[in-house]
Coordinates of C-alpha atoms in Angstrom, one line a residue:
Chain Y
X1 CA 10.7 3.5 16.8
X2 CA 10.0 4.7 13.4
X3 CA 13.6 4.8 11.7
X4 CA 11.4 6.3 8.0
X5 CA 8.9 8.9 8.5
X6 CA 7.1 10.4 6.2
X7 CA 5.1 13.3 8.0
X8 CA 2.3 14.6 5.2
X9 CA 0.0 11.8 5.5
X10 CA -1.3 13.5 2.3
X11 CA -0.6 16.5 -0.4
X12 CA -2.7 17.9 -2.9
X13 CA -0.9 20.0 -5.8
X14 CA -2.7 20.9 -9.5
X15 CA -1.7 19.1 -12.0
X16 CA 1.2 20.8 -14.2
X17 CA 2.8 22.0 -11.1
X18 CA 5.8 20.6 -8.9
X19 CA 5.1 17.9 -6.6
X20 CA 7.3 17.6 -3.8
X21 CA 7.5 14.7 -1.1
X22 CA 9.6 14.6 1.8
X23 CA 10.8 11.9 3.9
X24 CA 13.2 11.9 7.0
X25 CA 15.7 9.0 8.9
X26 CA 16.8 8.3 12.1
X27 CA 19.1 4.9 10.9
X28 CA 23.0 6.5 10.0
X29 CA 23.4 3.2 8.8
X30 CA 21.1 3.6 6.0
X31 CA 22.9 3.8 2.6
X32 CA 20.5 3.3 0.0
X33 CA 17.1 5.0 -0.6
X34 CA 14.1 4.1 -2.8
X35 CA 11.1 5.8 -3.3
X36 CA 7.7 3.3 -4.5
X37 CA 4.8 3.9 -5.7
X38 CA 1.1 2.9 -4.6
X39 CA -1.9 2.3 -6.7
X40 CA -5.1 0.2 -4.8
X41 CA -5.1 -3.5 -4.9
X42 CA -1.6 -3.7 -6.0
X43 CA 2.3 -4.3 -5.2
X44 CA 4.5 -0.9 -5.0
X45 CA 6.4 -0.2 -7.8
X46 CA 9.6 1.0 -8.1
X47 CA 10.2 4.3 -8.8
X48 CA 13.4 5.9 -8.2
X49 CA 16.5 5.3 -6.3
X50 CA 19.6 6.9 -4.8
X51 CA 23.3 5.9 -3.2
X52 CA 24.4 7.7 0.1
X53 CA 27.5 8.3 -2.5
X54 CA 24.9 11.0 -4.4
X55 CA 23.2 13.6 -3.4
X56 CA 20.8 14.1 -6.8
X57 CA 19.1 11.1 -9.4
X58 CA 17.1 12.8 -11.9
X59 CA 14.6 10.0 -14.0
X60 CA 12.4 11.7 -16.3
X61 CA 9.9 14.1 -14.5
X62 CA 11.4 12.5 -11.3
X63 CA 14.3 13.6 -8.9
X64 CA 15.1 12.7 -5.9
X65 CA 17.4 14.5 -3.6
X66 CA 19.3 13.7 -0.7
X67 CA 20.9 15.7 2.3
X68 CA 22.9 13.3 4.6
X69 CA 23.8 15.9 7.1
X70 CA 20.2 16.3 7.3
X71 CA 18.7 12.5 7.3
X72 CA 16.6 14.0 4.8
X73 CA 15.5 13.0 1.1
X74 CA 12.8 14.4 -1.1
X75 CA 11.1 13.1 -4.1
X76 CA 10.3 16.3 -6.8
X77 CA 7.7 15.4 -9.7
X78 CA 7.8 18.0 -12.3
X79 CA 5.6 18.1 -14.0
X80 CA 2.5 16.5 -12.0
X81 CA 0.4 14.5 -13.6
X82 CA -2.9 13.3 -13.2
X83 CA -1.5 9.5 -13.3
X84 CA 0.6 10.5 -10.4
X85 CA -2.0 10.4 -7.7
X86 CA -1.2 7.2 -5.8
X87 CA 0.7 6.5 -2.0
X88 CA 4.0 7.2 -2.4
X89 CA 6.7 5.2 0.3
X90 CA 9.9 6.4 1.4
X91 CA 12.2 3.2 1.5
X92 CA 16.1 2.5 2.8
X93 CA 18.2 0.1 3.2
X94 CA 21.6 -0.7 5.4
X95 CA 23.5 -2.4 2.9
X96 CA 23.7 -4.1 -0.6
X97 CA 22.4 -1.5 -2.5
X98 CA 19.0 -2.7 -2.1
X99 CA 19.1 -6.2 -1.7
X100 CA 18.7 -6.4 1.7
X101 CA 15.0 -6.0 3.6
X102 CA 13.8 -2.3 3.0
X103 CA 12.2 -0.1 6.0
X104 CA 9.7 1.9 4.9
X105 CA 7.7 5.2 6.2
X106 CA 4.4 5.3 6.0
X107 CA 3.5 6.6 3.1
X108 CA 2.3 10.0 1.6
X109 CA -1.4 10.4 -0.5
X110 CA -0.6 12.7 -3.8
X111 CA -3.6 13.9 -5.3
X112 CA -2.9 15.9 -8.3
X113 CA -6.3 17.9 -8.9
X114 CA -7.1 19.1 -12.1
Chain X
X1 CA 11.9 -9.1 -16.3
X2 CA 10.4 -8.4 -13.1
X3 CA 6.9 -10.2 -11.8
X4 CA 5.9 -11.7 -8.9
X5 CA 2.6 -14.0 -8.8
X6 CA 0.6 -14.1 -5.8
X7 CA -2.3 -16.0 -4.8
X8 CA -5.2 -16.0 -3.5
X9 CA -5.4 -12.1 -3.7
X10 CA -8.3 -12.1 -0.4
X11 CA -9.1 -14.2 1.8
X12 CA -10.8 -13.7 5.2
X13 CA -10.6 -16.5 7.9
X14 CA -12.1 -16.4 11.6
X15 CA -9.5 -16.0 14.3
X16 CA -7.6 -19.0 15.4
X17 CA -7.8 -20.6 12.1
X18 CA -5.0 -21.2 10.2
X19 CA -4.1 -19.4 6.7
X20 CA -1.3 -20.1 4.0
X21 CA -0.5 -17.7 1.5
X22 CA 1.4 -18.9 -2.3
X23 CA 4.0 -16.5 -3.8
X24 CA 5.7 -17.4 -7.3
X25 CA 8.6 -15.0 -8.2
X26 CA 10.0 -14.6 -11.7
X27 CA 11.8 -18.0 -12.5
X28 CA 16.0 -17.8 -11.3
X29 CA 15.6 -14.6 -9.1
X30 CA 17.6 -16.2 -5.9
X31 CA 16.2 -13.7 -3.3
X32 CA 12.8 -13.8 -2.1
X33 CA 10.9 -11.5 0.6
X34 CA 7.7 -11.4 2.3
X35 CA 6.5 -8.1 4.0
X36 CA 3.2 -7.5 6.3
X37 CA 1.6 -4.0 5.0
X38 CA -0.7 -3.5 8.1
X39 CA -3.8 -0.5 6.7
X40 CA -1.9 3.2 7.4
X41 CA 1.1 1.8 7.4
X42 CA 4.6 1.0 5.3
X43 CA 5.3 -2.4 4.3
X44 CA 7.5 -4.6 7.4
X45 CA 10.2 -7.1 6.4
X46 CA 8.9 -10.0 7.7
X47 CA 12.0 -12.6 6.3
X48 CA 13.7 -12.9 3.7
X49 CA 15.3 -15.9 1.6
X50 CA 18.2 -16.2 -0.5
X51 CA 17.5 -19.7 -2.8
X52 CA 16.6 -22.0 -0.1
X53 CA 18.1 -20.7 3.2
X54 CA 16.5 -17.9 5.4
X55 CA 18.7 -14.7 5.1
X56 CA 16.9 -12.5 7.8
X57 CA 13.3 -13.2 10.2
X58 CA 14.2 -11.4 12.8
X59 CA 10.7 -9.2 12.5
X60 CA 8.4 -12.9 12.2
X61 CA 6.5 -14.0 14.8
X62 CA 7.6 -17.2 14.9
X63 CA 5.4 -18.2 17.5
X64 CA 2.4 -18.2 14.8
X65 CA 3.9 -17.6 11.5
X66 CA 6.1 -19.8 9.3
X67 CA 7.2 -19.4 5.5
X68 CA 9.2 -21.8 3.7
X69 CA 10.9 -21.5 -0.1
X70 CA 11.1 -25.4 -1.7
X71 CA 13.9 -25.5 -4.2
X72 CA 14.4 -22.1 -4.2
X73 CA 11.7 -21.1 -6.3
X74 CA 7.8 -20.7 -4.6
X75 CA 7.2 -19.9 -1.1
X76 CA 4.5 -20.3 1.2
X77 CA 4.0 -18.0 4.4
X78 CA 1.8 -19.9 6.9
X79 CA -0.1 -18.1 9.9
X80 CA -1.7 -20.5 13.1
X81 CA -3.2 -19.4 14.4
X82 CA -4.6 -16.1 13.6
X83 CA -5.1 -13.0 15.7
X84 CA -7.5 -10.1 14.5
X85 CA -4.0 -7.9 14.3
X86 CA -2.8 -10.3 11.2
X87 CA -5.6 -8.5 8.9
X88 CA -2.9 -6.8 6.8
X89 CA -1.7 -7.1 3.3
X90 CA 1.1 -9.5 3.1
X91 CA 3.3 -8.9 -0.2
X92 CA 5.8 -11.4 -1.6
X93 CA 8.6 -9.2 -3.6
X94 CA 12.4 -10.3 -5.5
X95 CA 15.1 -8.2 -6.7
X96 CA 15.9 -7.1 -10.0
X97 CA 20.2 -6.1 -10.3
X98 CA 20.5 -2.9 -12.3
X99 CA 23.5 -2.1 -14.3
X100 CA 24.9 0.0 -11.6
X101 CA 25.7 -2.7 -9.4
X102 CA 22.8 -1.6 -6.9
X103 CA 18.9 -3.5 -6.9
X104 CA 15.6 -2.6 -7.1
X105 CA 12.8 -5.0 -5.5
X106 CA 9.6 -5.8 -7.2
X107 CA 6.3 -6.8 -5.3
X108 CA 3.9 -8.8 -6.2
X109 CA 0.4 -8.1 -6.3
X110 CA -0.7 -8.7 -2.4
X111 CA -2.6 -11.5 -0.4
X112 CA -5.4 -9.1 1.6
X113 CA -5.8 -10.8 4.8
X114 CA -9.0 -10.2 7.1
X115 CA -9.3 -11.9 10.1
X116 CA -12.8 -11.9 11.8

């Protein structure tokens, strides 16, 4: 059972618009949510993260939402960049604000087109 | 600051050989993980150590994979024998504590794994 899904296997927005990635979870015991980033041939990289305590962490260009009720969280990207296309992973954890193991979804393909 | 060293970044062995893979994280970071990022998919927790003693395996397949962290710094992760289903990416990653109390995790560059 996949407690992280990611459903868009792959979005394509123009670059200078918003970017938006969505990512749903079964686990209520999830209380801590990351979002990573994916270039080829290398490690994710941390992008953004957010409490169960919050329901908005703004970084820069990058926000990430959250709606408990719903299991839902979103990443928004304003404004898109061409540097932006990579895989981006949903992540969350149960417990220690990140420390512990992370489940992850499987991952959406952003392609910002010029 | 964060970096993880991994090595070798491919290798490709025939099934039912045996594989070890090297991950060095940044110097006094006392929790290590290793993860199996199988193509299409998320990474997978496959254990993770905090300084020397194992915190949490219960996705490893103990049956054919091992790791082990010496003195709390390197690990190795050890597959024997291979099935074709190991050919994944296997990722060694630590934490980094933020000043809000929470922690962010930092991967290291990936072994690619492809068994034939």
């Amino acid at each position: 059972d996949q407690q992280v899904k990611q459903n868009s296997p792959s979005l394509s927005v123009q670059e200078g618009r918003i970017s938006i990635l969505n990512c749903d979870y079964t686990n209520s015991m999830f209380d801590y949510f990351l979002w990573y980033k994916k270039y080829p041939a290398e490690g994710p990289t941390f992008l953004i993260s957010i409490s169960s305590i919050k329901d908005k962490n703004e970084d820069g260009r990058f926000t990430v939402f959250l709606n408990k009720s719903a299991k839902h969280l979103s990443l928004h990207i304003v404004p898109s960049q061409p540097g932006d296309s990579a895989v981006y992973f949903c992540a969350a954890s149960e417990s220690g604000g990140g420390a512990d193991g992370l489940t992850f979804g499987k991952g959406t393909h952003l392609i910002i087109q010029p | 600051e964060a970096g993880v060293a991994q090595s070798p970044r491919y290798k490709i062995i025939e099934k039912r050989q045996s594989v070890a893979f090297w991950c060095n994280p940044i110097s006094g970071h006392a929790t290590l993980y290793w993860y199996q990022q199988i193509l299409g998919q998320g990474p997978k927790l496959l254990i993770q150590f905090q300084n020397n003693g194992v915190v949490d395996d219960s996705q490893l397949p103990k049956d054919r994979f091992s790791a082990e962290r010496l003195k709390g710094v390197d690990s190795t992760l050890k597959i024997q024998p291979a099935k074709l289903e190991d050919s994944a990416v296997y990722l060694c990653a630590t934490i980094w504590g933020t000043a809000r109390g929470s922690y962010e995790q930092y991967f290291g560059p990936g072994t690619r794994l492809t068994v034939t």
